[in-house]
Tab-separated table of C-alpha atoms and ligand atoms in Angstrom:
chain	number	residue	atom	x	y	z
A	13	MET	CA	46.104	12.914	-23.170
A	14	ALA	CA	45.892	10.217	-20.695
A	15	PRO	CA	44.973	6.728	-21.386
A	16	PRO	CA	40.784	5.862	-20.474
A	17	ARG	CA	40.275	4.093	-17.291
A	18	GLY	CA	37.647	0.913	-18.762
A	19	ARG	CA	36.455	0.616	-21.963
A	20	SER	CA	36.160	4.027	-23.968
A	21	GLU	CA	32.826	4.850	-24.821
A	22	LEU	CA	34.214	6.174	-28.288
A	23	LEU	CA	35.125	2.749	-29.760
A	24	ASP	CA	31.894	2.265	-30.768
A	25	VAL	CA	32.207	5.241	-33.019
A	26	LEU	CA	35.384	4.420	-34.119
A	27	GLY	CA	33.765	1.640	-36.895
A	28	GLU	CA	30.439	3.391	-37.808
A	29	PRO	CA	29.544	3.630	-40.962
A	30	ARG	CA	26.609	5.301	-41.375
A	31	LEU	CA	27.949	8.758	-42.690
A	32	ARG	CA	31.544	8.045	-43.711
A	33	GLY	CA	32.460	9.680	-47.151
A	34	ARG	CA	29.037	12.168	-46.552
A	35	ASP	CA	29.232	15.337	-47.256
A	36	LEU	CA	27.295	17.990	-44.727
A	37	LEU	CA	26.360	21.151	-46.948
A	38	SER	CA	22.621	21.165	-45.622
A	39	ILE	CA	21.155	19.984	-43.244
A	40	ASN	CA	18.434	18.091	-45.250
A	41	ASP	CA	21.443	15.983	-46.015
A	42	LEU	CA	20.976	14.174	-42.496
A	43	SER	CA	17.914	12.344	-41.644
A	44	ALA	CA	16.547	12.744	-38.046
A	45	ASP	CA	18.679	9.629	-37.121
A	46	GLU	CA	22.023	10.783	-38.650
A	47	ALA	CA	21.046	14.329	-37.187
A	48	ARG	CA	21.001	11.993	-33.790
A	49	LEU	CA	23.943	10.416	-34.355
A	50	ILE	CA	26.093	13.364	-34.418
A	51	LEU	CA	24.670	14.751	-31.600
A	52	ASP	CA	24.823	11.632	-29.230
A	53	VAL	CA	28.814	11.432	-30.960
A	54	ALA	CA	29.516	14.911	-29.843
A	55	ALA	CA	28.371	14.420	-26.273
A	56	ARG	CA	30.552	11.573	-26.100
A	57	LEU	CA	33.611	13.670	-27.040
A	58	LYS	CA	32.942	16.096	-24.822
A	59	ARG	CA	32.706	13.925	-21.695
A	60	SER	CA	35.968	12.028	-22.580
A	61	LYS	CA	38.521	14.823	-23.916
A	62	PHE	CA	41.060	13.136	-21.788
A	63	ASP	CA	40.784	9.626	-23.848
A	64	GLU	CA	43.444	9.335	-26.570
A	65	THR	CA	40.269	6.855	-28.525
A	66	GLN	CA	40.304	9.969	-29.958
A	67	THR	CA	43.494	10.449	-31.845
A	68	LEU	CA	42.496	7.684	-33.555
A	69	PHE	CA	39.595	9.045	-35.800
A	70	ALA	CA	41.426	11.483	-38.088
A	71	LYS	CA	45.183	10.461	-37.440
A	72	GLY	CA	47.037	10.862	-40.368
A	73	GLN	CA	44.344	12.748	-42.073
A	74	THR	CA	43.961	16.330	-43.431
A	75	LEU	CA	41.421	18.531	-43.302
A	76	VAL	CA	41.602	21.594	-45.792
A	77	MET	CA	39.374	24.599	-44.646
A	78	LEU	CA	38.675	27.085	-47.445
A	79	PHE	CA	37.421	30.610	-46.380
A	80	GLU	CA	36.131	33.546	-48.678
A	81	LYS	CA	35.035	35.166	-45.197
A	82	PRO	CA	36.248	36.222	-41.622
A	83	SER	CA	35.937	33.690	-38.703
A	84	LEU	CA	36.509	33.250	-35.019
A	85	ARG	CA	34.845	30.265	-34.621
A	86	THR	CA	34.310	27.949	-37.250
A	87	ARG	CA	38.231	28.723	-37.836
A	88	VAL	CA	39.504	27.670	-34.803
A	89	THR	CA	37.252	24.821	-33.540
A	90	PHE	CA	37.810	23.362	-37.121
A	91	GLU	CA	41.663	23.470	-37.008
A	92	ALA	CA	41.886	22.447	-32.781
A	93	GLY	CA	39.221	20.123	-33.593
A	94	MET	CA	41.579	18.400	-35.965
A	95	THR	CA	44.807	18.610	-34.168
A	96	GLN	CA	42.410	16.702	-31.204
A	97	LEU	CA	41.510	13.786	-33.374
A	98	GLY	CA	45.244	13.089	-34.395
A	99	GLY	CA	44.714	14.690	-37.959
A	100	HIS	CA	45.470	18.126	-39.695
A	101	ALA	CA	44.126	21.067	-40.675
A	102	ILE	CA	45.538	23.551	-43.228
A	103	TYR	CA	44.068	27.274	-43.834
A	104	TYR	CA	43.427	28.420	-46.698
A	105	GLU	CA	42.124	31.978	-47.520
A	106	THR	CA	40.660	32.442	-51.060
A	107	ARG	CA	37.663	33.387	-53.818
A	108	LEU	CA	36.222	31.002	-55.159
A	109	GLY	CA	36.084	30.906	-58.850
A	110	GLN	CA	38.112	33.760	-59.350
A	111	ARG	CA	41.849	32.004	-60.008
A	112	GLU	CA	40.725	29.085	-61.434
A	113	THR	CA	37.295	27.104	-61.331
A	114	VAL	CA	35.549	25.411	-58.888
A	115	PRO	CA	35.555	22.049	-60.226
A	116	ASP	CA	38.960	22.346	-60.782
A	117	ILE	CA	39.904	23.203	-57.275
A	118	ALA	CA	37.595	19.996	-55.612
A	119	HIS	CA	39.908	18.141	-58.756
A	120	ASN	CA	42.931	19.499	-57.091
A	121	LEU	CA	42.087	19.174	-53.167
A	122	GLU	CA	40.543	15.849	-53.713
A	123	ARG	CA	44.244	14.375	-54.865
A	124	TRP	CA	45.963	15.662	-51.701
A	125	VAL	CA	43.587	15.533	-49.009
A	126	ASP	CA	41.061	13.471	-47.195
A	127	GLY	CA	38.004	16.464	-46.653
A	128	VAL	CA	37.284	20.081	-47.027
A	129	MET	CA	35.248	22.926	-44.854
A	130	ALA	CA	34.267	25.499	-46.976
A	131	ARG	CA	32.766	29.498	-45.660
A	132	VAL	CA	31.623	30.565	-49.154
A	133	PHE	CA	29.298	33.554	-50.197
A	134	GLU	CA	27.550	31.494	-52.678
A	135	HIS	CA	25.674	28.061	-51.577
A	136	LYS	CA	26.304	26.767	-55.026
A	137	HIS	CA	30.166	27.049	-54.294
A	138	VAL	CA	29.713	24.177	-51.825
A	139	VAL	CA	27.541	22.173	-53.939
A	140	ASP	CA	29.867	22.517	-56.614
A	141	LEU	CA	32.965	21.520	-54.586
A	142	ALA	CA	31.129	18.518	-53.396
A	143	ALA	CA	29.774	17.110	-56.866
A	144	ASN	CA	33.139	17.396	-58.234
A	145	ALA	CA	35.016	15.896	-55.125
A	146	SER	CA	35.177	12.635	-54.030
A	147	ILE	CA	35.983	13.151	-50.361
A	148	PRO	CA	33.930	14.919	-47.832
A	149	ILE	CA	32.964	18.837	-47.895
A	150	ILE	CA	31.516	20.898	-45.343
A	151	ASN	CA	29.858	23.307	-45.393
A	152	GLY	CA	31.124	25.490	-43.051
A	153	LEU	CA	28.585	28.588	-43.292
A	154	SER	CA	26.983	30.028	-46.656
A	155	ASP	CA	24.419	32.463	-47.926
A	156	LEU	CA	22.031	29.307	-47.467
A	157	GLU	CA	23.071	27.723	-44.398
A	158	HIS	CA	24.790	27.364	-41.414
A	159	PRO	CA	24.469	23.714	-40.155
A	160	CYS	CA	27.186	22.962	-38.170
A	161	GLN	CA	26.320	25.881	-36.436
A	162	ALA	CA	22.803	24.262	-35.905
A	163	LEU	CA	24.514	20.990	-35.019
A	164	ALA	CA	26.138	22.976	-31.903
A	165	ASP	CA	23.460	24.555	-31.162
A	166	PHE	CA	21.122	21.699	-30.612
A	167	GLN	CA	23.966	19.578	-28.436
A	168	THR	CA	23.320	22.823	-26.367
A	169	LEU	CA	20.037	22.680	-26.343
A	170	ILE	CA	19.766	19.428	-24.847
A	171	GLU	CA	22.580	19.872	-22.071
A	172	HIS	CA	20.111	22.775	-20.643
A	173	LYS	CA	17.017	21.299	-21.502
A	174	GLY	CA	17.245	17.465	-21.407
A	175	ASP	CA	14.624	15.786	-23.655
A	176	ILE	CA	14.070	18.588	-26.330
A	177	ALA	CA	10.627	17.359	-28.186
A	178	GLY	CA	8.166	19.347	-27.905
A	179	LYS	CA	10.054	21.995	-26.355
A	180	LYS	CA	9.906	25.617	-28.140
A	181	LEU	CA	12.865	27.625	-29.992
A	182	ALA	CA	12.257	31.141	-31.285
A	183	PHE	CA	14.365	33.004	-33.471
A	184	VAL	CA	13.681	36.507	-33.773
A	185	GLY	CA	15.704	38.556	-36.444
A	186	ASP	CA	16.626	37.884	-39.843
A	187	GLY	CA	15.214	35.025	-41.687
A	188	ASN	CA	19.039	33.976	-42.670
A	189	ASN	CA	21.345	31.114	-42.833
A	190	VAL	CA	21.400	30.859	-39.140
A	191	ALA	CA	17.720	30.524	-39.084
A	192	HIS	CA	17.284	28.051	-41.932
A	193	SER	CA	19.655	25.165	-40.486
A	194	LEU	CA	17.871	25.735	-37.173
A	195	MET	CA	14.439	25.800	-38.287
A	196	LEU	CA	15.457	22.366	-40.592
A	197	LEU	CA	17.012	20.916	-37.298
A	198	ALA	CA	14.318	21.617	-35.321
A	199	ALA	CA	11.831	20.346	-37.492
A	200	LYS	CA	13.788	16.913	-37.775
A	201	LEU	CA	13.962	16.250	-34.298
A	202	GLY	CA	10.500	17.621	-33.020
A	203	VAL	CA	11.254	21.040	-31.643
A	204	ASN	CA	8.606	23.717	-32.117
A	205	PHE	CA	10.083	26.421	-33.879
A	206	SER	CA	9.100	30.218	-34.290
A	207	LEU	CA	10.612	32.730	-36.267
A	208	GLY	CA	9.547	36.505	-35.721
A	209	HIS	CA	11.085	38.617	-38.391
A	210	PRO	CA	9.867	42.124	-40.027
A	211	ALA	CA	8.022	41.681	-43.460
A	212	GLY	CA	10.600	41.044	-46.303
A	213	TYR	CA	13.256	38.903	-44.060
A	214	GLU	CA	11.436	35.900	-44.880
A	215	PRO	CA	13.421	32.606	-44.683
A	216	LEU	CA	13.507	31.210	-48.167
A	217	PRO	CA	9.725	29.607	-48.750
A	218	GLU	CA	11.662	26.257	-50.314
A	219	ILE	CA	13.332	25.920	-46.678
A	220	VAL	CA	10.504	26.672	-44.721
A	221	GLU	CA	8.361	24.104	-46.921
A	222	ARG	CA	10.713	21.217	-46.239
A	223	ALA	CA	10.842	22.297	-42.607
A	224	LYS	CA	6.891	21.702	-42.137
A	225	SER	CA	7.363	18.547	-44.607
A	226	ASP	CA	9.877	17.097	-41.904
A	227	ALA	CA	7.563	18.683	-39.117
A	228	SER	CA	4.577	16.402	-40.162
A	229	VAL	CA	6.849	13.696	-39.299
A	230	SER	CA	8.184	14.803	-36.087
A	231	GLY	CA	5.875	16.219	-34.757
A	232	ALA	CA	6.658	20.037	-34.495
A	233	THR	CA	5.032	23.335	-35.506
A	234	ILE	CA	6.763	25.885	-37.346
A	235	THR	CA	5.394	28.904	-37.084
A	236	LEU	CA	5.917	32.430	-38.622
A	237	THR	CA	4.969	35.767	-37.517
A	238	HIS	CA	5.865	39.457	-38.002
A	239	ASP	CA	5.047	39.777	-34.028
A	240	ALA	CA	8.511	39.438	-32.000
A	241	ARG	CA	6.265	38.541	-28.642
A	242	GLU	CA	4.236	36.311	-30.449
A	243	ALA	CA	7.287	34.558	-31.767
A	244	VAL	CA	8.657	34.265	-27.903
A	245	ASP	CA	5.699	33.144	-26.174
A	246	GLY	CA	6.506	30.750	-24.110
A	247	ALA	CA	9.288	29.951	-25.538
A	248	ASP	CA	11.969	27.149	-24.020
A	249	ALA	CA	14.908	28.915	-26.052
A	250	VAL	CA	15.495	32.248	-27.294
A	251	TYR	CA	18.120	32.780	-30.165
A	252	THR	CA	18.961	35.724	-32.678
A	253	ASP	CA	21.666	36.726	-34.328
A	254	VAL	CA	23.020	39.558	-36.454
A	255	TRP	CA	20.782	41.875	-38.696
A	256	ALA	CA	23.286	42.436	-41.444
A	257	SER	CA	25.246	38.766	-42.659
A	258	MET	CA	28.563	39.165	-43.857
A	259	GLY	CA	28.090	40.311	-47.116
A	260	GLN	CA	25.081	42.683	-46.605
A	261	GLU	CA	27.212	45.444	-44.478
A	262	ASP	CA	25.798	48.030	-47.233
A	263	GLU	CA	22.377	47.187	-46.161
A	264	ALA	CA	23.269	47.773	-42.080
A	265	ALA	CA	21.824	50.733	-41.840
A	266	GLU	CA	18.715	50.295	-43.453
A	267	ARG	CA	18.401	47.269	-41.380
A	268	ALA	CA	19.222	48.474	-38.180
A	269	LYS	CA	15.725	50.882	-38.673
A	270	VAL	CA	13.668	48.017	-40.154
A	271	PHE	CA	14.748	44.955	-37.269
A	272	ALA	CA	14.860	47.507	-34.069
A	273	PRO	CA	11.736	45.993	-32.802
A	274	PHE	CA	12.828	42.517	-32.897
A	275	GLN	CA	15.750	43.555	-30.484
A	276	LEU	CA	16.644	40.794	-28.191
A	277	ASN	CA	15.701	42.710	-24.500
A	278	ALA	CA	14.826	42.206	-21.520
A	279	ASN	CA	11.559	43.259	-22.610
A	280	LEU	CA	10.882	41.191	-25.049
A	281	MET	CA	12.750	38.180	-22.847
A	282	LYS	CA	9.374	38.641	-20.423
A	283	HIS	CA	7.742	36.957	-22.747
A	284	ALA	CA	9.799	33.929	-22.970
A	285	HIS	CA	9.838	30.566	-20.338
A	286	LYS	CA	10.766	32.277	-17.257
A	287	ARG	CA	13.812	29.693	-17.350
A	288	ALA	CA	14.392	30.368	-21.096
A	289	ILE	CA	18.096	29.940	-22.350
A	290	VAL	CA	19.124	32.984	-24.730
A	291	MET	CA	21.022	31.882	-27.656
A	292	HIS	CA	23.357	33.892	-30.157
A	293	CYS	CA	26.019	32.230	-32.904
A	294	LEU	CA	28.105	34.917	-32.138
A	295	PRO	CA	29.490	37.486	-33.273
A	296	ALA	CA	27.555	39.427	-31.513
A	297	HIS	CA	26.814	43.487	-31.574
A	298	ARG	CA	25.485	44.485	-28.084
A	299	GLY	CA	22.615	47.500	-28.446
A	300	GLU	CA	22.025	46.366	-31.649
A	301	GLU	CA	20.322	42.586	-32.573
A	302	ILE	CA	20.725	41.888	-28.399
A	303	ALA	CA	20.887	43.874	-25.363
A	304	ALA	CA	24.332	43.576	-23.884
A	305	ASP	CA	22.629	42.765	-20.329
A	306	VAL	CA	20.743	39.743	-22.448
A	307	LEU	CA	23.662	38.720	-23.839
A	308	ASP	CA	26.094	38.830	-20.614
A	309	GLY	CA	23.323	37.818	-18.232
A	310	GLU	CA	22.637	34.713	-16.228
A	311	GLN	CA	19.926	32.846	-19.117
A	312	SER	CA	22.729	33.282	-21.929
A	313	VAL	CA	24.369	30.197	-23.027
A	314	VAL	CA	26.680	31.575	-25.620
A	315	PHE	CA	29.694	30.270	-24.754
A	316	ASP	CA	27.957	27.101	-24.448
A	317	GLU	CA	26.882	27.106	-28.319
A	318	ALA	CA	30.514	28.447	-29.372
A	319	GLU	CA	32.658	25.355	-26.877
A	320	ASN	CA	30.293	23.212	-28.538
A	321	ARG	CA	31.252	24.185	-31.835
A	322	MET	CA	34.623	22.502	-31.481
A	323	HIS	CA	32.727	18.930	-30.222
A	324	ALA	CA	29.421	18.593	-32.777
A	325	GLN	CA	32.399	19.490	-35.655
A	326	LYS	CA	34.673	16.751	-34.135
A	327	ALA	CA	31.831	14.673	-34.232
A	328	VAL	CA	30.888	15.004	-38.030
A	329	LEU	CA	34.948	14.759	-39.049
A	330	ALA	CA	35.365	11.156	-36.654
A	331	LEU	CA	32.253	10.249	-38.946
A	332	VAL	CA	32.830	11.252	-42.305
A	333	LEU	CA	36.098	11.157	-42.792
B	24	CP	N1	29.560	31.444	-34.917
B	24	CP	C1	30.015	31.582	-36.470
B	24	CP	O1	30.149	30.543	-37.605
B	24	CP	O2	31.298	32.382	-35.755
B	24	CP	P1	32.548	32.273	-36.438
B	24	CP	O3	31.829	33.636	-38.004
B	24	CP	O4	33.406	33.411	-36.358
B	24	CP	O5	33.260	31.425	-37.528
B	25	NVA	N1	24.257	35.302	-40.396
B	25	NVA	C1	25.744	35.736	-40.362
B	25	NVA	C2	25.859	34.390	-38.786
B	25	NVA	C3	27.854	34.770	-38.873
B	25	NVA	C4	28.229	33.373	-38.181
B	25	NVA	C5	26.190	35.693	-41.133
B	25	NVA	O1	26.169	35.238	-42.561
B	25	NVA	O2	27.462	36.775	-41.544
């Protein structure tokens, strides 16, 4: 890394106290201002990737990455991100609660390392880690939420659409972990969120209730519909995710039938704004939840989202560790 010319725009972030020591289990752990702070730091880190000030944020610090499920993006971006911030990451594949209790794992880890990122089946497990460890716990995907994904996605939305307040983000498909985190962040940041989903695959009522409450403050709208076209109508960004999440593989055949009318394809995209961006957290299944020509088309920003996983998570690490 070459030294920056002039004063580094990262110096102000070094002593930033607002999120120090905090967990990120849910988007609900952040106020709107705190979410904006993370997105601002993420943009700065992205702009100044050759600034050696970056290596001061996690100098001498270690992050443990617990994985109960597979990963490409989360694993590589957290590990490379820690390296770029001057620290180190340990990959640990496990099933939480099987060999020893989650509190015992937390009490061990807090004696050795500076933070934990965990990808778990049950959201309760990240909550239990956080309740029993004095170090920051970051949710790298649970059955309830995927907050790091939503932060990276909003960084991407801002890059492509500028001022996002009042813009419309549509999600078509399952009311799942990714939909939950996107809905909660949209509500906080004043982005109108519309979810088109089949009956029986709703987001959790308590998530919708919280999003609506935050939306009443930010001025956003939260809309749920069983009509994919209505969801996408006039949207500035259209998002989808797999129909069967990790752990739901045995439901895949049934879900493929139910979700077929919600495929994100060129016909559906005709209902969005003509300059709408196409978003997907990846991995994608071409020909299932998204048509190949849409995923690989010129409106697609899916690899920007993947890149921004790195920057958004580095911002989280820089602020909480
Ligand atoms: N989007 C995402 O979380 O990707 P991985 O499952 O590869 O980490
Ligand atoms: N909803 C998907 C997201 C994968 C990144 C899952 O939980 O498997």
